[in-house]
């Protein structure tokens, strides 16, 4: 049986390559298809996987067992480590953005608090098997938990980005602990972001989640983090606009991952 440790990194890799993936769950039995090709799992799921490709999602019962097959469109993936208010807020926002989201804890995760995420595990050790070189990992336990540094140590060697919720002093303490464990300071400066997030002067859990995910998007998409009014200064074209040389139209059509 394919485990979460195999499934999440596999789907993350495939979707990051722009591939449409079908995930089939049958009460513990899992299969992954790319289009109509079985990648991992059970050939018996092929029919429902093909149906899901047409409909987006299929839910049925066969021999008393519930089977759900759903298409996972190309999208970024995020691994959240933590169980508090901010972890919940990050999960809600990332899910609403259409990201592939996994939540990991250490026997402190209440699954009902993370409805809508793609994967949940209460075993910290699975983090090592789930993180890949393309992974974005956020460790978010306000006030800190004993496993936070362990999680950062597990993630930092492989992940593309590790965000760590902390005050300035706690961030320094964590960096020191990671250096003592053999992590090079240049690796930390390149991939370890703590305190995490962009400076929005965020106060609430939801605002902190927005700050954290803004940093993820900035790194993922190669943004500058500046105000868009500065990046695309409208005053450059003000003279033309005042003279009627610019029409009120825009060809921009946004994409969405949450449909």
PDB file of N, CA, C and O in Angstrom, residues 4-5 8-9 78-82 102-105 121-132 135-139 147-159 161-162:
ATOM      1  N   UNK A   4       1.619   7.926   2.693  1.00  0.00           N
ATOM      2  CA  UNK A   4       1.698   9.378   2.521  1.00  0.00           C
ATOM      3  C   UNK A   4       3.111   9.809   2.171  1.00  0.00           C
ATOM      4  O   UNK A   4       3.328  10.766   1.422  1.00  0.00           O
ATOM      5  N   UNK A   5       4.107   9.073   2.699  1.00  0.00           N
ATOM      6  CA  UNK A   5       5.507   9.433   2.458  1.00  0.00           C
ATOM      7  C   UNK A   5       5.887   9.253   0.994  1.00  0.00           C
ATOM      8  O   UNK A   5       6.786   9.928   0.495  1.00  0.00           O
ATOM      9  N   UNK A   8       2.771  12.012  -1.357  1.00  0.00           N
ATOM     10  CA  UNK A   8       2.875  13.469  -1.399  1.00  0.00           C
ATOM     11  C   UNK A   8       4.072  13.954  -2.213  1.00  0.00           C
ATOM     12  O   UNK A   8       3.918  14.814  -3.094  1.00  0.00           O
ATOM     13  N   UNK A   9       5.286  13.437  -1.994  1.00  0.00           N
ATOM     14  CA  UNK A   9       6.412  13.886  -2.829  1.00  0.00           C
ATOM     15  C   UNK A   9       6.209  13.566  -4.310  1.00  0.00           C
ATOM     16  O   UNK A   9       6.605  14.346  -5.178  1.00  0.00           O
ATOM     17  N   UNK A  78       2.936  22.659  -0.442  1.00  0.00           N
ATOM     18  CA  UNK A  78       3.398  23.255   0.811  1.00  0.00           C
ATOM     19  C   UNK A  78       3.260  22.244   1.926  1.00  0.00           C
ATOM     20  O   UNK A  78       2.220  21.589   2.054  1.00  0.00           O
ATOM     21  N   UNK A  79       4.312  22.110   2.729  1.00  0.00           N
ATOM     22  CA  UNK A  79       4.280  21.247   3.907  1.00  0.00           C
ATOM     23  C   UNK A  79       4.279  22.139   5.141  1.00  0.00           C
ATOM     24  O   UNK A  79       5.204  22.925   5.347  1.00  0.00           O
ATOM     25  N   UNK A  80       3.237  22.031   5.948  1.00  0.00           N
ATOM     26  CA  UNK A  80       3.113  22.811   7.177  1.00  0.00           C
ATOM     27  C   UNK A  80       3.400  21.893   8.356  1.00  0.00           C
ATOM     28  O   UNK A  80       2.808  20.820   8.478  1.00  0.00           O
ATOM     29  N   UNK A  81       4.300  22.314   9.219  1.00  0.00           N
ATOM     30  CA  UNK A  81       4.592  21.567  10.442  1.00  0.00           C
ATOM     31  C   UNK A  81       4.078  22.404  11.611  1.00  0.00           C
ATOM     32  O   UNK A  81       4.551  23.518  11.838  1.00  0.00           O
ATOM     33  N   UNK A  82       3.094  21.875  12.327  1.00  0.00           N
ATOM     34  CA  UNK A  82       2.553  22.630  13.447  1.00  0.00           C
ATOM     35  C   UNK A  82       1.072  22.400  13.620  1.00  0.00           C
ATOM     36  O   UNK A  82       0.405  21.860  12.725  1.00  0.00           O
ATOM     37  N   UNK A 102       0.158  19.612   2.826  1.00  0.00           N
ATOM     38  CA  UNK A 102       0.317  18.551   3.817  1.00  0.00           C
ATOM     39  C   UNK A 102       0.553  19.199   5.176  1.00  0.00           C
ATOM     40  O   UNK A 102       1.217  20.236   5.275  1.00  0.00           O
ATOM     41  N   UNK A 103       0.003  18.598   6.220  1.00  0.00           N
ATOM     42  CA  UNK A 103       0.197  19.078   7.589  1.00  0.00           C
ATOM     43  C   UNK A 103       0.800  17.954   8.418  1.00  0.00           C
ATOM     44  O   UNK A 103       0.297  16.830   8.410  1.00  0.00           O
ATOM     45  N   UNK A 104       1.883  18.272   9.119  1.00  0.00           N
ATOM     46  CA  UNK A 104       2.589  17.271   9.917  1.00  0.00           C
ATOM     47  C   UNK A 104       2.749  17.771  11.347  1.00  0.00           C
ATOM     48  O   UNK A 104       3.070  18.941  11.576  1.00  0.00           O
ATOM     49  N   UNK A 105       2.531  16.892  12.279  1.00  0.00           N
ATOM     50  CA  UNK A 105       2.744  17.208  13.686  1.00  0.00           C
ATOM     51  C   UNK A 105       3.428  16.063  14.387  1.00  0.00           C
ATOM     52  O   UNK A 105       3.945  15.133  13.751  1.00  0.00           O
ATOM     53  N   UNK A 121      -0.379  13.992   8.849  1.00  0.00           N
ATOM     54  CA  UNK A 121       0.343  12.948   9.579  1.00  0.00           C
ATOM     55  C   UNK A 121       0.699  13.460  10.965  1.00  0.00           C
ATOM     56  O   UNK A 121       1.097  14.618  11.125  1.00  0.00           O
ATOM     57  N   UNK A 122       0.556  12.601  11.955  1.00  0.00           N
ATOM     58  CA  UNK A 122       0.936  12.941  13.328  1.00  0.00           C
ATOM     59  C   UNK A 122       2.284  12.347  13.703  1.00  0.00           C
ATOM     60  O   UNK A 122       2.614  12.225  14.878  1.00  0.00           O
ATOM     61  N   UNK A 123       3.068  11.984  12.695  1.00  0.00           N
ATOM     62  CA  UNK A 123       4.391  11.404  12.925  1.00  0.00           C
ATOM     63  C   UNK A 123       5.440  12.293  12.276  1.00  0.00           C
ATOM     64  O   UNK A 123       5.505  12.391  11.045  1.00  0.00           O
ATOM     65  N   UNK A 124       6.258  12.946  13.066  1.00  0.00           N
ATOM     66  CA  UNK A 124       7.240  13.894  12.540  1.00  0.00           C
ATOM     67  C   UNK A 124       8.244  13.240  11.598  1.00  0.00           C
ATOM     68  O   UNK A 124       8.711  13.865  10.648  1.00  0.00           O
ATOM     69  N   UNK A 125       8.544  11.969  11.846  1.00  0.00           N
ATOM     70  CA  UNK A 125       9.572  11.298  11.048  1.00  0.00           C
ATOM     71  C   UNK A 125       9.229  11.217   9.562  1.00  0.00           C
ATOM     72  O   UNK A 125      10.132  11.065   8.729  1.00  0.00           O
ATOM     73  N   UNK A 126       7.942  11.315   9.218  1.00  0.00           N
ATOM     74  CA  UNK A 126       7.594  11.224   7.795  1.00  0.00           C
ATOM     75  C   UNK A 126       8.090  12.445   7.022  1.00  0.00           C
ATOM     76  O   UNK A 126       8.193  12.411   5.803  1.00  0.00           O
ATOM     77  N   UNK A 127       8.404  13.511   7.735  1.00  0.00           N
ATOM     78  CA  UNK A 127       8.868  14.730   7.073  1.00  0.00           C
ATOM     79  C   UNK A 127      10.101  14.453   6.218  1.00  0.00           C
ATOM     80  O   UNK A 127      10.219  14.955   5.098  1.00  0.00           O
ATOM     81  N   UNK A 128      11.001  13.651   6.735  1.00  0.00           N
ATOM     82  CA  UNK A 128      12.235  13.353   6.009  1.00  0.00           C
ATOM     83  C   UNK A 128      11.946  12.661   4.678  1.00  0.00           C
ATOM     84  O   UNK A 128      12.651  12.868   3.690  1.00  0.00           O
ATOM     85  N   UNK A 129      10.904  11.848   4.646  1.00  0.00           N
ATOM     86  CA  UNK A 129      10.563  11.120   3.432  1.00  0.00           C
ATOM     87  C   UNK A 129       9.727  11.962   2.466  1.00  0.00           C
ATOM     88  O   UNK A 129       9.665  11.657   1.280  1.00  0.00           O
ATOM     89  N   UNK A 130       9.101  13.015   2.961  1.00  0.00           N
ATOM     90  CA  UNK A 130       8.219  13.832   2.133  1.00  0.00           C
ATOM     91  C   UNK A 130       8.924  15.022   1.486  1.00  0.00           C
ATOM     92  O   UNK A 130       8.528  15.489   0.421  1.00  0.00           O
ATOM     93  N   UNK A 131       9.957  15.532   2.128  1.00  0.00           N
ATOM     94  CA  UNK A 131      10.620  16.740   1.625  1.00  0.00           C
ATOM     95  C   UNK A 131      11.493  16.404   0.424  1.00  0.00           C
ATOM     96  O   UNK A 131      12.257  15.444   0.436  1.00  0.00           O
ATOM     97  N   UNK A 132      11.368  17.229  -0.621  1.00  0.00           N
ATOM     98  CA  UNK A 132      12.219  17.103  -1.800  1.00  0.00           C
ATOM     99  C   UNK A 132      12.904  18.440  -2.050  1.00  0.00           C
ATOM    100  O   UNK A 132      12.652  19.424  -1.347  1.00  0.00           O
ATOM    101  N   UNK A 135      10.538  21.393  -2.300  1.00  0.00           N
ATOM    102  CA  UNK A 135       9.567  21.589  -1.221  1.00  0.00           C
ATOM    103  C   UNK A 135       9.655  22.960  -0.568  1.00  0.00           C
ATOM    104  O   UNK A 135      10.745  23.490  -0.323  1.00  0.00           O
ATOM    105  N   UNK A 136       8.472  23.494  -0.264  1.00  0.00           N
ATOM    106  CA  UNK A 136       8.339  24.664   0.595  1.00  0.00           C
ATOM    107  C   UNK A 136       7.787  24.167   1.921  1.00  0.00           C
ATOM    108  O   UNK A 136       6.718  23.561   1.969  1.00  0.00           O
ATOM    109  N   UNK A 137       8.525  24.414   2.999  1.00  0.00           N
ATOM    110  CA  UNK A 137       8.155  23.924   4.331  1.00  0.00           C
ATOM    111  C   UNK A 137       7.997  25.113   5.266  1.00  0.00           C
ATOM    112  O   UNK A 137       8.874  25.983   5.332  1.00  0.00           O
ATOM    113  N   UNK A 138       6.884  25.164   5.986  1.00  0.00           N
ATOM    114  CA  UNK A 138       6.680  26.194   7.003  1.00  0.00           C
ATOM    115  C   UNK A 138       6.485  25.514   8.348  1.00  0.00           C
ATOM    116  O   UNK A 138       5.584  24.677   8.502  1.00  0.00           O
ATOM    117  N   UNK A 139       7.331  25.854   9.308  1.00  0.00           N
ATOM    118  CA  UNK A 139       7.223  25.338  10.680  1.00  0.00           C
ATOM    119  C   UNK A 139       6.593  26.442  11.511  1.00  0.00           C
ATOM    120  O   UNK A 139       7.198  27.488  11.723  1.00  0.00           O
ATOM    121  N   UNK A 147       9.594  19.906  19.174  1.00  0.00           N
ATOM    122  CA  UNK A 147      10.037  19.263  17.931  1.00  0.00           C
ATOM    123  C   UNK A 147      10.360  20.254  16.825  1.00  0.00           C
ATOM    124  O   UNK A 147      10.752  19.836  15.725  1.00  0.00           O
ATOM    125  N   UNK A 148      10.234  21.557  17.060  1.00  0.00           N
ATOM    126  CA  UNK A 148      10.443  22.547  16.000  1.00  0.00           C
ATOM    127  C   UNK A 148      11.854  22.493  15.410  1.00  0.00           C
ATOM    128  O   UNK A 148      12.031  22.512  14.191  1.00  0.00           O
ATOM    129  N   UNK A 149      12.856  22.468  16.267  1.00  0.00           N
ATOM    130  CA  UNK A 149      14.243  22.447  15.777  1.00  0.00           C
ATOM    131  C   UNK A 149      14.518  21.148  15.036  1.00  0.00           C
ATOM    132  O   UNK A 149      15.202  21.141  13.999  1.00  0.00           O
ATOM    133  N   UNK A 150      13.980  20.040  15.538  1.00  0.00           N
ATOM    134  CA  UNK A 150      14.142  18.762  14.842  1.00  0.00           C
ATOM    135  C   UNK A 150      13.539  18.843  13.443  1.00  0.00           C
ATOM    136  O   UNK A 150      14.128  18.360  12.472  1.00  0.00           O
ATOM    137  N   UNK A 151      12.360  19.452  13.333  1.00  0.00           N
ATOM    138  CA  UNK A 151      11.706  19.587  12.037  1.00  0.00           C
ATOM    139  C   UNK A 151      12.546  20.438  11.087  1.00  0.00           C
ATOM    140  O   UNK A 151      12.698  20.109   9.903  1.00  0.00           O
ATOM    141  N   UNK A 152      13.084  21.524  11.603  1.00  0.00           N
ATOM    142  CA  UNK A 152      13.931  22.391  10.773  1.00  0.00           C
ATOM    143  C   UNK A 152      15.176  21.648  10.312  1.00  0.00           C
ATOM    144  O   UNK A 152      15.589  21.762   9.147  1.00  0.00           O
ATOM    145  N   UNK A 153      15.760  20.869  11.187  1.00  0.00           N
ATOM    146  CA  UNK A 153      16.961  20.099  10.838  1.00  0.00           C
ATOM    147  C   UNK A 153      16.656  19.054   9.762  1.00  0.00           C
ATOM    148  O   UNK A 153      17.432  18.852   8.825  1.00  0.00           O
ATOM    149  N   UNK A 154      15.507  18.410   9.886  1.00  0.00           N
ATOM    150  CA  UNK A 154      15.112  17.412   8.896  1.00  0.00           C
ATOM    151  C   UNK A 154      14.913  18.050   7.531  1.00  0.00           C
ATOM    152  O   UNK A 154      15.336  17.524   6.504  1.00  0.00           O
ATOM    153  N   UNK A 155      14.256  19.218   7.520  1.00  0.00           N
ATOM    154  CA  UNK A 155      13.850  19.845   6.258  1.00  0.00           C
ATOM    155  C   UNK A 155      14.977  20.580   5.544  1.00  0.00           C
ATOM    156  O   UNK A 155      15.025  20.609   4.311  1.00  0.00           O
ATOM    157  N   UNK A 156      15.890  21.184   6.296  1.00  0.00           N
ATOM    158  CA  UNK A 156      16.806  22.167   5.708  1.00  0.00           C
ATOM    159  C   UNK A 156      17.747  21.580   4.664  1.00  0.00           C
ATOM    160  O   UNK A 156      18.117  22.266   3.694  1.00  0.00           O
ATOM    161  N   UNK A 157      18.135  20.341   4.803  1.00  0.00           N
ATOM    162  CA  UNK A 157      19.101  19.767   3.866  1.00  0.00           C
ATOM    163  C   UNK A 157      18.541  19.541   2.467  1.00  0.00           C
ATOM    164  O   UNK A 157      19.282  19.569   1.492  1.00  0.00           O
ATOM    165  N   UNK A 158      17.208  19.338   2.381  1.00  0.00           N
ATOM    166  CA  UNK A 158      16.626  19.018   1.079  1.00  0.00           C
ATOM    167  C   UNK A 158      15.689  20.090   0.543  1.00  0.00           C
ATOM    168  O   UNK A 158      15.599  20.275  -0.664  1.00  0.00           O
ATOM    169  N   UNK A 159      14.974  20.781   1.399  1.00  0.00           N
ATOM    170  CA  UNK A 159      13.915  21.693   0.952  1.00  0.00           C
ATOM    171  C   UNK A 159      14.473  22.909   0.209  1.00  0.00           C
ATOM    172  O   UNK A 159      15.612  23.324   0.425  1.00  0.00           O
ATOM    173  N   UNK A 161      12.880  25.809   0.505  1.00  0.00           N
ATOM    174  CA  UNK A 161      12.573  26.914   1.416  1.00  0.00           C
ATOM    175  C   UNK A 161      12.090  26.329   2.731  1.00  0.00           C
ATOM    176  O   UNK A 161      11.271  25.402   2.747  1.00  0.00           O
ATOM    177  N   UNK A 162      12.601  26.857   3.844  1.00  0.00           N
ATOM    178  CA  UNK A 162      12.097  26.510   5.171  1.00  0.00           C
ATOM    179  C   UNK A 162      11.778  27.806   5.898  1.00  0.00           C
ATOM    180  O   UNK A 162      12.665  28.602   6.197  1.00  0.00           O
TER     181      UNK A 162
END
